Coordinates of C-alpha atoms in Angstrom, one line a residue:
X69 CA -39.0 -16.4 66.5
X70 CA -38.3 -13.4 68.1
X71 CA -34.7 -11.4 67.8
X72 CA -33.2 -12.4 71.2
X73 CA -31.2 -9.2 71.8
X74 CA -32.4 -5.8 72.0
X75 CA -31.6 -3.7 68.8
X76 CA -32.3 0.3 68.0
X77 CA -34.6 0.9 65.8
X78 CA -33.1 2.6 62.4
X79 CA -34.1 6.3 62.4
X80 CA -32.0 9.0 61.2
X81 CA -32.4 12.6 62.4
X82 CA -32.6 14.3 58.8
X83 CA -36.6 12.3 58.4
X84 CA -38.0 14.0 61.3
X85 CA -36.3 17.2 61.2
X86 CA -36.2 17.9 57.3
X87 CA -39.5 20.2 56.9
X88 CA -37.3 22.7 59.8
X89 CA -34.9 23.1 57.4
X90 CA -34.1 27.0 56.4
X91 CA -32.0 29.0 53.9
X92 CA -29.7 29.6 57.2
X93 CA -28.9 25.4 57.1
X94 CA -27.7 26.2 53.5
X95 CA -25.2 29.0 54.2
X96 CA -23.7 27.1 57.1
X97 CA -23.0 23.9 54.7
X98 CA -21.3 26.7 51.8
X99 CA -19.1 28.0 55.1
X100 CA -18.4 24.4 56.2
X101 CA -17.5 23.5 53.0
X102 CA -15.0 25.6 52.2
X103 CA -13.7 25.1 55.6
X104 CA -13.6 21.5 55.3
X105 CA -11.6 21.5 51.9
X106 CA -8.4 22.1 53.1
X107 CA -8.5 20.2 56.2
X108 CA -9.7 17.4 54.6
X109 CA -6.7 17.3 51.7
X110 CA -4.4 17.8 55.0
X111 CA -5.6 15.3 57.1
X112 CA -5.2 12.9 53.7
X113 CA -1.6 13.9 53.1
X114 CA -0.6 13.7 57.3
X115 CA -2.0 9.7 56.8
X116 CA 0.0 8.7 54.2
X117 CA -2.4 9.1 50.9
X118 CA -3.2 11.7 48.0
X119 CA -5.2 14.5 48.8
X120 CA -8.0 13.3 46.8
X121 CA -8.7 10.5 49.0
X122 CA -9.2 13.4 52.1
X123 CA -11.8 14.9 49.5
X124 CA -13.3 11.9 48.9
X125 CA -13.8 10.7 52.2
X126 CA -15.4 14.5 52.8
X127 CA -17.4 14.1 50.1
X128 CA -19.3 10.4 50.3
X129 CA -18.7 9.9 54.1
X130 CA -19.9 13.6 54.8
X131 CA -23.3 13.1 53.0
X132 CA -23.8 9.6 54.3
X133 CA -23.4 10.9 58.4
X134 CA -25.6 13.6 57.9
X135 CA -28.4 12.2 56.2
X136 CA -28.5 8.8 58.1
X137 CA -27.5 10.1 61.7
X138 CA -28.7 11.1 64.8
X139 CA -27.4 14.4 65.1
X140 CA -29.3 17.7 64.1
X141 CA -25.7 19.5 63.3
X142 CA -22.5 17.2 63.4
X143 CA -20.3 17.4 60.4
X144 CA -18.4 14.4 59.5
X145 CA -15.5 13.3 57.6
X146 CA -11.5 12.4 57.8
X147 CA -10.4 13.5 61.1
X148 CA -7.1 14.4 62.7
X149 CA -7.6 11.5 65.4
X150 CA -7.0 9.4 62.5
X151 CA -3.7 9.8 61.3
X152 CA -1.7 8.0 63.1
X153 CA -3.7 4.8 62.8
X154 CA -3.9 5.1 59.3
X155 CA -0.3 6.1 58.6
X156 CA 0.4 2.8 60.3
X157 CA -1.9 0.4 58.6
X158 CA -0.5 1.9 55.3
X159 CA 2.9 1.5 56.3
X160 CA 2.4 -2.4 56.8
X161 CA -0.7 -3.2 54.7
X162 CA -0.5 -0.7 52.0
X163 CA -3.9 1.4 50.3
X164 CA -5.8 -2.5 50.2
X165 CA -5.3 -3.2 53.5
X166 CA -6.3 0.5 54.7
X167 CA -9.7 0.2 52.8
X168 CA -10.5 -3.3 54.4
X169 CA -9.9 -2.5 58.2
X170 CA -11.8 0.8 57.4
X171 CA -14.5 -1.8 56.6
X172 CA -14.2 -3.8 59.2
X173 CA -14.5 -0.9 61.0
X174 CA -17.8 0.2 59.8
X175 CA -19.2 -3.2 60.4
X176 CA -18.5 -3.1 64.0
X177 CA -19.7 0.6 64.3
X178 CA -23.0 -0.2 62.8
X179 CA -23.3 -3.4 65.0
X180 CA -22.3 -1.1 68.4
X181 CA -25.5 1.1 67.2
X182 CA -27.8 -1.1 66.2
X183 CA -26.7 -3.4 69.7
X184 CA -27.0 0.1 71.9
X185 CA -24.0 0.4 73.1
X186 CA -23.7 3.7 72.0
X187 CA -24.0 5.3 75.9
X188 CA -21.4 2.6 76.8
X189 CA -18.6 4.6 74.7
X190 CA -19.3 7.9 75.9
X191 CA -18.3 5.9 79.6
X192 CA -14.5 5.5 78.6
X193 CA -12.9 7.2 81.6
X194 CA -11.8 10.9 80.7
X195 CA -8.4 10.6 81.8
X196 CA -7.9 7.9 78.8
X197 CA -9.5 10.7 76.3
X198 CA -7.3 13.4 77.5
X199 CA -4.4 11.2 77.5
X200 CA -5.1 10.0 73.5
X201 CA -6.1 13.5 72.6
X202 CA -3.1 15.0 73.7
X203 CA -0.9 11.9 72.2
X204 CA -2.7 12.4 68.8
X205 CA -2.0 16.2 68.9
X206 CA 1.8 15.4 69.5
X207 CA 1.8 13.1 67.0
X208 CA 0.0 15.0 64.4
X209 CA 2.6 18.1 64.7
X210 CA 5.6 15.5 64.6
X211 CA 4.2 14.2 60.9
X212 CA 3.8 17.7 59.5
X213 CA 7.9 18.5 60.7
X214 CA 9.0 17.6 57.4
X215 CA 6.7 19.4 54.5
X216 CA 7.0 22.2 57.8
X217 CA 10.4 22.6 57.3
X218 CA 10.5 21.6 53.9
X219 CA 13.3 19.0 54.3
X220 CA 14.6 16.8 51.4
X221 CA 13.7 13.4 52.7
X222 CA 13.3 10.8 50.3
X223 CA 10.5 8.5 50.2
X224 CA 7.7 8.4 53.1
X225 CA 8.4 9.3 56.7
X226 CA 8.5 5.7 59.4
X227 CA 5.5 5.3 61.8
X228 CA 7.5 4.6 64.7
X229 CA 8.2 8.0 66.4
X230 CA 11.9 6.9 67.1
X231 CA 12.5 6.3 63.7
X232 CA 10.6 9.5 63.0
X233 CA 13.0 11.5 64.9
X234 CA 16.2 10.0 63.7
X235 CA 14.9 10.4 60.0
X236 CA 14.3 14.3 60.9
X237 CA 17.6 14.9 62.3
X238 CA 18.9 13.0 59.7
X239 CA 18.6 15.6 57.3
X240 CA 17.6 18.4 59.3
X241 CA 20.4 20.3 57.1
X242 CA 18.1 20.8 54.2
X243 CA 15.8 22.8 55.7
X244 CA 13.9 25.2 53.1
X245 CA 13.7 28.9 54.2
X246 CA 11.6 29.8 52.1
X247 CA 8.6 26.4 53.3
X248 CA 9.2 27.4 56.7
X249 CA 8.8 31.2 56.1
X250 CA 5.2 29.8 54.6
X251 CA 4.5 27.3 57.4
X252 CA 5.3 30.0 60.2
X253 CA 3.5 32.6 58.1
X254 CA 0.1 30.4 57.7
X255 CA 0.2 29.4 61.6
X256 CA 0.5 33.0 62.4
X257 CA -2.3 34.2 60.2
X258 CA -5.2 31.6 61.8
X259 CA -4.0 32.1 65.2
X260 CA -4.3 36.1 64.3
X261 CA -7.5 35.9 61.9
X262 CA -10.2 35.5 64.9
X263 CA -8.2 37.8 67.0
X264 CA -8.6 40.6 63.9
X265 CA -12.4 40.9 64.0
X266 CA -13.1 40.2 67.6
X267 CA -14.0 42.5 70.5
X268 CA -10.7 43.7 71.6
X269 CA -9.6 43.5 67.8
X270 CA -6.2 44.4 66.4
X271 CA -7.4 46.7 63.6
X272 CA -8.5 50.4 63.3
X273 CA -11.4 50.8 65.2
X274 CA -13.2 52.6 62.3
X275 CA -12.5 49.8 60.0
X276 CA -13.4 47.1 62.3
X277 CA -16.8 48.6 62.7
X278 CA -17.3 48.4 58.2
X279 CA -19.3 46.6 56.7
X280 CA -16.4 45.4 54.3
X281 CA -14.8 44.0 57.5
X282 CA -17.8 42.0 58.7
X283 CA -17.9 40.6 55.5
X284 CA -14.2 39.9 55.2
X285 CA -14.9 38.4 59.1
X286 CA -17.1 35.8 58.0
X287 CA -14.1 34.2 56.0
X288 CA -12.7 30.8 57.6
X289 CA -9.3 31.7 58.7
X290 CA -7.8 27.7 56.9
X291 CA -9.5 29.2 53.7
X292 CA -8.1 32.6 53.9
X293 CA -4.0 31.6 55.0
X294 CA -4.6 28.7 51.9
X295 CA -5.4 31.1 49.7
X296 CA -3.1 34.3 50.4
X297 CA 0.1 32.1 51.0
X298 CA -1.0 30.0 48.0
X299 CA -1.3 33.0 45.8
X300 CA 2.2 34.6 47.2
X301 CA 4.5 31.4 47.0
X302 CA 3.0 31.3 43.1
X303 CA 3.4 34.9 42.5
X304 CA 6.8 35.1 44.1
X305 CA 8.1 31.3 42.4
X306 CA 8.9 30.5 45.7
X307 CA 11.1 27.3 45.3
X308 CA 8.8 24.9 47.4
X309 CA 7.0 21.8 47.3
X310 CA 3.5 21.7 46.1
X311 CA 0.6 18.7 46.0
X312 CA 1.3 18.8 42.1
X313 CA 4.9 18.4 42.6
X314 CA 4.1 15.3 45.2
X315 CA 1.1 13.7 43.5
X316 CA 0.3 14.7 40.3
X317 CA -2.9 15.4 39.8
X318 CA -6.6 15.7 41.9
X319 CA -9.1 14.1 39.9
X320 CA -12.2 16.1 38.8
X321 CA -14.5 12.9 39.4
X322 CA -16.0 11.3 42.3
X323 CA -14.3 7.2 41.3
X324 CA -16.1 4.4 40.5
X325 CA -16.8 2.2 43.5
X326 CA -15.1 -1.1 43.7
X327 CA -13.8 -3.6 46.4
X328 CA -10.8 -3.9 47.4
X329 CA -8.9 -7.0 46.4
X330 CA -7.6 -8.9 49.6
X331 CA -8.3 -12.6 50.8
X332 CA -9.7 -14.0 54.7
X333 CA -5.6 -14.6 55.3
X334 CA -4.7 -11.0 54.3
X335 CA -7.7 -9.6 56.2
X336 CA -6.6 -11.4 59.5
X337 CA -3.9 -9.2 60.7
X338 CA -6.4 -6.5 60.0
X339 CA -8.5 -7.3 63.1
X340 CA -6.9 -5.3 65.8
X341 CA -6.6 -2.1 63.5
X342 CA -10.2 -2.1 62.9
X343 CA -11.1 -2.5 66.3
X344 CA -8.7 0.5 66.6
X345 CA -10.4 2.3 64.1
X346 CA -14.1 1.6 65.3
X347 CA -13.1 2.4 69.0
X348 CA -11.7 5.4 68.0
X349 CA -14.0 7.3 65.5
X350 CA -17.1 5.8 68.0
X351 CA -15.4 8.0 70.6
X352 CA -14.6 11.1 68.1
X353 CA -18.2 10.9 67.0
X354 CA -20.1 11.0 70.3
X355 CA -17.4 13.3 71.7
X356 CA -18.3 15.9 68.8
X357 CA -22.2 15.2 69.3
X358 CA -22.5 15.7 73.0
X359 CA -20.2 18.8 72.5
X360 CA -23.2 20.1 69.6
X361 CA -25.3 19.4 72.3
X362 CA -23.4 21.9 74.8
X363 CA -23.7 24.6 72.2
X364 CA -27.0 24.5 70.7
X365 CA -29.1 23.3 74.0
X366 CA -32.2 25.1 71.9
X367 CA -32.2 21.5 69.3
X368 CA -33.0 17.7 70.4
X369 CA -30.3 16.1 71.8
X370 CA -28.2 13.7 69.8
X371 CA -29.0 9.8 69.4
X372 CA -25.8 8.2 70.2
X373 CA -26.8 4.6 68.6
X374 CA -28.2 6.4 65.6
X375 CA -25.0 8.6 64.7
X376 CA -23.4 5.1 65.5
X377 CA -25.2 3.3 63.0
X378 CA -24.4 6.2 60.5
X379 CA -20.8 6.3 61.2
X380 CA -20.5 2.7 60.6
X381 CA -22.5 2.6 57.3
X382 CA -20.1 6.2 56.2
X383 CA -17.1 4.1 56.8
X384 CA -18.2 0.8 54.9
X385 CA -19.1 3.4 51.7
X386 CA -15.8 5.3 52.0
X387 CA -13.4 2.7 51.2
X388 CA -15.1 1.5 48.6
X389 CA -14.7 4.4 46.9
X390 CA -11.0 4.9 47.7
X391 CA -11.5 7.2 50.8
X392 CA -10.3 6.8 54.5
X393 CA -11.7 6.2 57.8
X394 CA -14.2 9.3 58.7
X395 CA -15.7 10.5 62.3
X396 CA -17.3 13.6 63.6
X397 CA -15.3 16.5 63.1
X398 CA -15.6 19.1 66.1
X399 CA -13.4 22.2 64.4
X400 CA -16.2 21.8 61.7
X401 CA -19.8 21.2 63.9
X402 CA -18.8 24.0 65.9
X403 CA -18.0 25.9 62.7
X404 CA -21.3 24.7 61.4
X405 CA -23.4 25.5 64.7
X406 CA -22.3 29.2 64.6
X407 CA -22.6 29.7 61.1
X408 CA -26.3 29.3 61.6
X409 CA -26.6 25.5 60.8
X410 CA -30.1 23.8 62.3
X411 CA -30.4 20.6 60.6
X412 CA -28.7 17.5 58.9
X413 CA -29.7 19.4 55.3
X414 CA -26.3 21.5 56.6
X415 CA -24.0 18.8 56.6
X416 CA -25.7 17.3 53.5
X417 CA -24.9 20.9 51.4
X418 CA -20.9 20.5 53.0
X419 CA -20.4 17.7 51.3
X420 CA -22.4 18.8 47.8
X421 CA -19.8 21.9 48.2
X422 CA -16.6 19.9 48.2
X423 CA -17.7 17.6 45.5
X424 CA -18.5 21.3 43.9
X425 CA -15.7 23.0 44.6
X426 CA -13.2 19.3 43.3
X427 CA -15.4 19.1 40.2
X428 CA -14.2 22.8 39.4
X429 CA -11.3 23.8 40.9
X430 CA -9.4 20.7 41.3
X431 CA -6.5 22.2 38.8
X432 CA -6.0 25.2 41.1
X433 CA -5.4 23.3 44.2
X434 CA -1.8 21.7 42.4
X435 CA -0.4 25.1 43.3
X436 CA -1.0 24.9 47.0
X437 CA 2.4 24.5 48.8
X438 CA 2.7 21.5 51.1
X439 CA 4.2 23.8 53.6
X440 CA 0.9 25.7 54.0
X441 CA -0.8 22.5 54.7
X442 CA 1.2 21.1 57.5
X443 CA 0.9 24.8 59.1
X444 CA -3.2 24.7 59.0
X445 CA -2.2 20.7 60.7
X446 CA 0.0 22.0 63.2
X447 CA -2.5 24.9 64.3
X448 CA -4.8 21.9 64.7
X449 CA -2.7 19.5 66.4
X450 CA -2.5 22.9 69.0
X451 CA -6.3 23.7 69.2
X452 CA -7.0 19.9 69.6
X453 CA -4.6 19.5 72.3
X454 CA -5.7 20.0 76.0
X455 CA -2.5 21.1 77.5
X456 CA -3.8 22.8 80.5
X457 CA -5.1 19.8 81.7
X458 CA -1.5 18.3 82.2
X459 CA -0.8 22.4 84.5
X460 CA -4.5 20.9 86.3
X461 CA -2.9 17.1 87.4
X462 CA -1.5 18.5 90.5
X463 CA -4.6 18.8 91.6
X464 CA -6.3 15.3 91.3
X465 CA -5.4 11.7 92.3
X466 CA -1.9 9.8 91.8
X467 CA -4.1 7.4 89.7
X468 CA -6.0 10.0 87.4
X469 CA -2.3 11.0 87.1
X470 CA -0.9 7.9 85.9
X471 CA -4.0 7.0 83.6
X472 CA -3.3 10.5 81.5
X473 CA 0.2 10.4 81.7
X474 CA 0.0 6.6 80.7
X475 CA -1.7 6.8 77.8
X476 CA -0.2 10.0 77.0
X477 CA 3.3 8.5 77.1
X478 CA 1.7 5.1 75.4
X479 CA 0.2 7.1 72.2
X480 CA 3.1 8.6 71.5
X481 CA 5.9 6.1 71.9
X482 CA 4.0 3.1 70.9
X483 CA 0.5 3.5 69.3
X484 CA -3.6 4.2 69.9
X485 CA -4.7 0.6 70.4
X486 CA -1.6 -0.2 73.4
X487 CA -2.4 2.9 74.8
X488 CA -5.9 2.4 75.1
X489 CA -5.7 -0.8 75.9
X490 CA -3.1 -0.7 79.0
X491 CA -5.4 3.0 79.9
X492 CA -8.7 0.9 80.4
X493 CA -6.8 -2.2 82.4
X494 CA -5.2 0.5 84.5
X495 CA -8.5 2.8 85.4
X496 CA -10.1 -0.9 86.0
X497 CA -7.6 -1.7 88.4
X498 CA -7.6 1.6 90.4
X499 CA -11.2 1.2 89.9
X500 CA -11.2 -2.4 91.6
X501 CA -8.8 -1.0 94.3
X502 CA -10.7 2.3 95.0
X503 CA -14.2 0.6 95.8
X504 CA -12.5 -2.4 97.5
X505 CA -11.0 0.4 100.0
X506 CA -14.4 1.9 100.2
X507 CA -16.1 -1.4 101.5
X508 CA -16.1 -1.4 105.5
X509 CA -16.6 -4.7 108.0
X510 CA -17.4 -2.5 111.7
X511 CA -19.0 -3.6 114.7
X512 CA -22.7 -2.6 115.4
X513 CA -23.1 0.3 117.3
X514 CA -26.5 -1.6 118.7
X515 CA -27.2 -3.1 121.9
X516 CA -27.5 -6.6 121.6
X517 CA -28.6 -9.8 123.5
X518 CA -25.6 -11.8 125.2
X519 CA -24.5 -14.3 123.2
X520 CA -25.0 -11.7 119.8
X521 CA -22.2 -10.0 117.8
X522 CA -22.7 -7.5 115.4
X523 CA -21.0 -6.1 112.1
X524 CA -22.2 -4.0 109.6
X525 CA -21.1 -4.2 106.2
X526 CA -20.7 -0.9 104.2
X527 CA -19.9 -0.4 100.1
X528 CA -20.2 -2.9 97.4
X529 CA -18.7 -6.5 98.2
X530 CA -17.5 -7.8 95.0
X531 CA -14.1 -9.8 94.0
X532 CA -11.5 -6.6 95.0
X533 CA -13.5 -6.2 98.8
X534 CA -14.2 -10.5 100.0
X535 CA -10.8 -10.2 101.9
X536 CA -12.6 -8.3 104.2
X537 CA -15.4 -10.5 104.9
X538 CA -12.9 -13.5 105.1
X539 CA -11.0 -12.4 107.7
X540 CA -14.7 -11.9 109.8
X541 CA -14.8 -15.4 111.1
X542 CA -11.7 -14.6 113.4
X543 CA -13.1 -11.9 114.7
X544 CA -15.9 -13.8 116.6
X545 CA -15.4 -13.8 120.5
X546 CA -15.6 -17.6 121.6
X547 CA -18.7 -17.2 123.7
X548 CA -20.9 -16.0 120.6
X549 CA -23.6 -18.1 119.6
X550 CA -25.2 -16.0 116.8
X551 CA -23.3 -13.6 114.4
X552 CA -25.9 -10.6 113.0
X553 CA -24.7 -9.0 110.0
X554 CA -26.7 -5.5 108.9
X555 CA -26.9 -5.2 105.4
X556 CA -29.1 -1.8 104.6
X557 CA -25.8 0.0 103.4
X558 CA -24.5 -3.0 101.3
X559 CA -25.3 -1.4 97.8
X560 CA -23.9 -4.2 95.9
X561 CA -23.0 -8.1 96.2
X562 CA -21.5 -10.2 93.5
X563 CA -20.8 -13.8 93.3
X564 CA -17.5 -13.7 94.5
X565 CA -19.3 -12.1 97.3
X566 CA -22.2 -14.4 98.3
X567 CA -19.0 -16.9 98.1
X568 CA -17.5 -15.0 101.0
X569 CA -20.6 -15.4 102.5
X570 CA -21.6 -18.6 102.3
X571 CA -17.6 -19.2 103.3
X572 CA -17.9 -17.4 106.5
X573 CA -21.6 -19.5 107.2
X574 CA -20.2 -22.2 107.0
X575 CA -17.1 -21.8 109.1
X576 CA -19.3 -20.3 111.8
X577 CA -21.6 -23.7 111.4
X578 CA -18.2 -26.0 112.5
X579 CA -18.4 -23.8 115.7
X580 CA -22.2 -23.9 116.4
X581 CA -22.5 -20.3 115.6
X582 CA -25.3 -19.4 113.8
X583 CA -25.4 -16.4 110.6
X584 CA -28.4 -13.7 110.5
X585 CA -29.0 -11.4 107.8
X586 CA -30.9 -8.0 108.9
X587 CA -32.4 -5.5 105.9
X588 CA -30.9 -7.5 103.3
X589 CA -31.4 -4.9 99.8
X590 CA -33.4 -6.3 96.6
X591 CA -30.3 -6.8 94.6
X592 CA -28.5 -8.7 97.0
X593 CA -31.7 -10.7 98.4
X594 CA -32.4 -11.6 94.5
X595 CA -28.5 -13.1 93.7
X596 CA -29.0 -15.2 97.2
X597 CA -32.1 -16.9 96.4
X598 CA -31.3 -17.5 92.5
X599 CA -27.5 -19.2 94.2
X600 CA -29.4 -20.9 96.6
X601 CA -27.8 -19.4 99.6
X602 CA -31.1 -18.4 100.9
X603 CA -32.6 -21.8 101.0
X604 CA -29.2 -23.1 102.4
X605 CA -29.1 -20.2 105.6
X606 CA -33.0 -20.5 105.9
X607 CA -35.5 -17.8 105.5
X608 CA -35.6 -17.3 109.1
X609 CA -32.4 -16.3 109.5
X610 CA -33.7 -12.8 107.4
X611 CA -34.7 -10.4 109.1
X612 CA -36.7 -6.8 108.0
X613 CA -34.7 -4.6 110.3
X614 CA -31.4 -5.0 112.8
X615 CA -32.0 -5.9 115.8
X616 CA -31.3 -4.3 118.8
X617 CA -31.6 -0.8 120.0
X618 CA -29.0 2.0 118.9
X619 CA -26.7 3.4 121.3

C-alpha cells in the first residue's frame, strides 16, 4: 500500500553539484574555518558548556549540513539564536537533558523536511522574527556582562534575566580593569578591521594600496582581535580569566559517540524545549539559505525541505557526540559566499579545518582570555540585531507594532517558546480581525425586477466575517419576494460561512422569500455541493451571471 502522505524525496545538493567543485570552494572552507573557530567556542561558553562542545558541534554538525543539504553555500553549526534556549535546558535538565531535546529536535526537523513543510516556516510573520532576533541579540550581550567585565561571580549565571541583573549588580564591585580593557579593546578592533581596508579606509593611502595589506585584508577580523589580544594579555600576564582557568583542558579528539542516559519520564518535560529548538534552528536555517540566495543569484536556489532534512539529521548526530543544537549560520555563509565558496565541498573543508586546527592547536587556545570572547559575542549580539527596525515602527500598523514589540518584550523577560507562542496567536488574531473588516455585505448597484433585492458580498467569508451575513436577514424590505446575492468577488467561503448561509436561507424560507446565488466561484461552488447546501437551495437557484442591468 501506498504512503498516504506526500514526502520529499531525499536528495542532497553536494550529489548533483560535486563535479562544479573548484580550488576556490577550498579556500573559502580554510577562511570559514578559521572564522568559525572562535565563534563556535563562544557560542559554547555563552550556553552554558565547555568550549569543546562549540567545536564539536562545528565539527560533526558542520560536515553533516553540508554534505546532506540543500544548499550550494550555507555553513552550519552552533549558532547565537541558541543560547538562550540552551542555557535554560541546562539550567533545569543538566548536559543529559540538553543532548536529548537536541534529539528530539532533530527528529522533528527531519520529519518537517521529509513532510514539506519546509516553505510553511519561511511563512512565520516577519514582525515575530524581528521581534526574537532582536530579543536574542539582547539576551546574548546580557550573558557575556560577566566574563565582559570580568566580575568575580561564583558558580554559573541564572537564566531568568531578573535574576541575571540582580546577580550583576550584585557584585558589580569586582569589576576587572584589566578584562574590560580586553573586551572593549577586541569590540573596537572588529568594528575597525573592515573599516581599515575598505574604500574610504583609515590607513595611509600608500599602504592600503600594498600588496602586504591585501593580504593582511583577507584575515577574519574574530581571528585577528583573538589572536593579538590573546598574545598581549599572555605577554603582559594580564591578571584575567582564561578557558584554561575555567575548564581545564580542550580535548585533542573528536569523542566517542554514545547515548545519553535518560528514561521516557525524564524525556517528558523535554517536549516543549525541543519543539523550541526545532522551531527555532528550522527558522535560522531557511533564514540563512534564502539570504545565500540573495547574494549569489548566479547558483540554484536552495531546497528548503532538503536543508530541513539535513538540519534534522546534524542535530540527531551532534548530541550523541556531546555537541549542541546547530542551524545555519549567516555571519559564516556570507563569509563563505565572498570568500569564493561555490559548493557544499566548502562547508565540507570548514568543518575538516576545525577538527584540524582542535587536533593541533587545542593547547594554545587555554590562553585565550574569556574577556576576548564575550567581546567577539557582544559584536555579534550588535550585527545580529535589527535595531533600525524598532526607528522604522512609526511608520507601520498599531498591530505590526505590538507583534514586534510583543515578542520583543516576551524573549527577553520570559523566554523563545512564550514569545513565539503569544507572537503567532497575536498576528492570527489581527489576521482574523483584518480580513473580517475587509469582507463587505452592499446593496447591488443593478436594476432589478420589483419584488428583487440585491447585495453583493466582497472578501473572504470565514468565522471572523459571518456577523456580517447574519445580520442580512434584517435588512430585507417586507415586500421582497426573492433576495439575489452576487458572489463573483467572494474569494473565499469556509464552513462557518456556508453556515451563515444556509442560516440566512433558511430564515428567509419562514418568510416566503426565496435565496439566489449569481456567479458563484469554483471554490465556493465546490464546499456547497460537498455540504449539501446546493442540493438543499436547488440548482436553479444558481445562476452564471447577476441579473439585472448596471446602473
Amino acid at each position: 500500500m501506498a504512503w498516504p502522505l506526500p514526502t520529499h524525496p531525499f536528495r542532497p545538493r553536494l550529489r548533483t553539484v560535486w563535479r562544479e567543485a573548484r580550488w576556490s570552494d577550498v579556500g573559502a572552507g580554510l577562511t570559514v574555518g578559521v572564522v568559525a573557530l572562535p565563534l563556535a567556542m563562544a557560542f559554547a561558553m555563552a550556553s552554558g558548556l565547555a568550549p569543546a562542545a562549540g567545536l564539536v558541534t562545528a565539527i560533526v554538525a558542520g560536515v553533516l549540513i553540508s554534505l546532506l543539504g540543500g544548499s550550494n553555500v550555507q555553513i552550519g553549526g552552533p549558532a547565537g539564536a541558541f543560547i538562550v534556549v540552551v542555557y535554560g535546558i541546562v539550567e533545569r535538565h543538566g548536559l543529559p537533558g540538553l543532548w536529548v531535546a537536541t534529539l528530539m529536535a532533530g527528529g522533528l526537523l527531519f520529519l518537517m523536511g521529509w513532510f514539506r513543510l519546509g516553505a510553511l516556516v519561511r511563512h512565520v510573520p516577519v514582525a515575530i522574527v524581528i521581534g526574537f532576533t532582536n530579543g536574542i541579540a539582547v539576551l546574548i550581550a546580557l550573558s557575556q556582562v560577566r566574563d565582559f567585565l570580568g566580575l568575580q561571580v561564583p558558580g554559573k549565571m541564572p537564566a531568568d534575566l531578573f535574576a541575571q541583573l540582580a546577580t550583576l549588580a550584585r557584585h558589580a564591585g569586582s569589576w576587572n580593569p584589566a578584562a574590560l580593557g580586553l573586551g572593549l579593546g577586541c569590540v573596537a578592533l572588529l568594528a575597525l578591521w573592515p573599516r581599515l581596508f575598505g574604500e574610504r579606509t583609515l590607513l595611509p593611502s600608500e599602504f592600503a594600496r600594498s600588496n602586504a595589506a591585501r593580504s593582511v585584508s583577507r584575515l577574519p577580523g574574530p581571528v585577528v582581535a583573538l589572536v593579538m589580544l590573546t598574545a598581549l594579555a599572555t605577554a603582559l600576564h594580564l591578571p584575567v580569566e582564561t578557558l584554561g582557568t575555567r575548564f581545564g583542558s580542550i580535548p585533542h579528539a573528536l569523542p566517542s559517540p554514545a547515548w545519553p542516559a535518560i528514561g521516557w519520564e525524564s524525556a517528558k518535560p523535554l517536549i516543549i524545549p525541543a519543539l523550541t529548538l526545532a522551531l527555532l534552528g528550522a527558522i535560522e536555517s531557511l533564514l540563512c539559505a534564502r539570504v545565500a540566495d540573495k547574494l549569489a543569484p548566479e547558483l540554484p536556489r536552495h531546497d528548503p525541505n532538503q536543508e530541513l532534512m539535513a538540519q534534522g539529521l546534524a542535530n540527531m548526530a551532534s548530541p550523541l557526540m556531546g555537541g549542541m543544537p546547530a542551524t545555519g549560520t549567516i555571519a559564516r555563509t556570507v563569509t563563505n559566499i565572498r570568500a569564493g565558496a561555490r559548493t557544499p565541498v566548502a562547508g565540507v573543508v570548514h568543518a575538516l579545518t576545525v577538527l584540524a586546527v582542535m587536533l593541533v592547536a587545542a593547547p594554545l587556545a587555554l590562553h585565550v582570555p574569556l574577556a576576548v570572547l564575550a567581546g567577539i559575542l557582544v559584536f555579534v549580539a550588535w550585527n545580529r540585531g535589527e535595531w533600525h527596525e524598532f526607528a522604522r515602527l512609526r511608520h507601520f500598523t498599531v498591530q505590526y507594532r505590538t507583534v514586534l514589540v510583543g515578542t520583543f518584550v516576551l524573549t527577553v523577560v520570559f523566554d523563545l517558546t512564550v514569545a513565539v507562542e503569544i507572537g503567532l496567536v497575536l498576528a492570527c488574531a489581527f489576521f482574523i480581525v483584518r480580513m473580517s473588516q475587509l469582507f463587505r455585505v452592499s446593496p447591488s448597484s443593478r436594476h432589478l425586477p420589483e419584488g428583487v433585492q440585491g447585495f453583493e458580498l466582497m472578501g473572504s467569508l470565514f468565522f471572523g466575517s459571518v456577523v456580517k451575513v447574519e445580520a442580512l436577514a434584517a435588512a430585507i424590505a417586507p415586500d421582497t419576494q426573492t433576495v439575489v446575492l452576487d458572489l463573483h468577488r467572494l474569494v473565499q467561503l469556509d464552513t462557518s460561512g456556508l453556515e451563515a448561509l444556509r442560516e440566512l436561507h433558511q430564515a428567509l424560507q419562514r418568510r416566503g422569500v426565496a435565496l439566489v446565488l449569481a456567479d458563484v466561484n469554483e471554490q465556493a461552488l465546490s464546499l456547497m455541493r460537498r455540504a449539501g447546501f446546493a442540493a438543499e437551495l436547488g440548482e436553479a437557484n444558481f445562476l452564471p451571471k447577476m441579473m439585472g442591468s448596471p446602473v
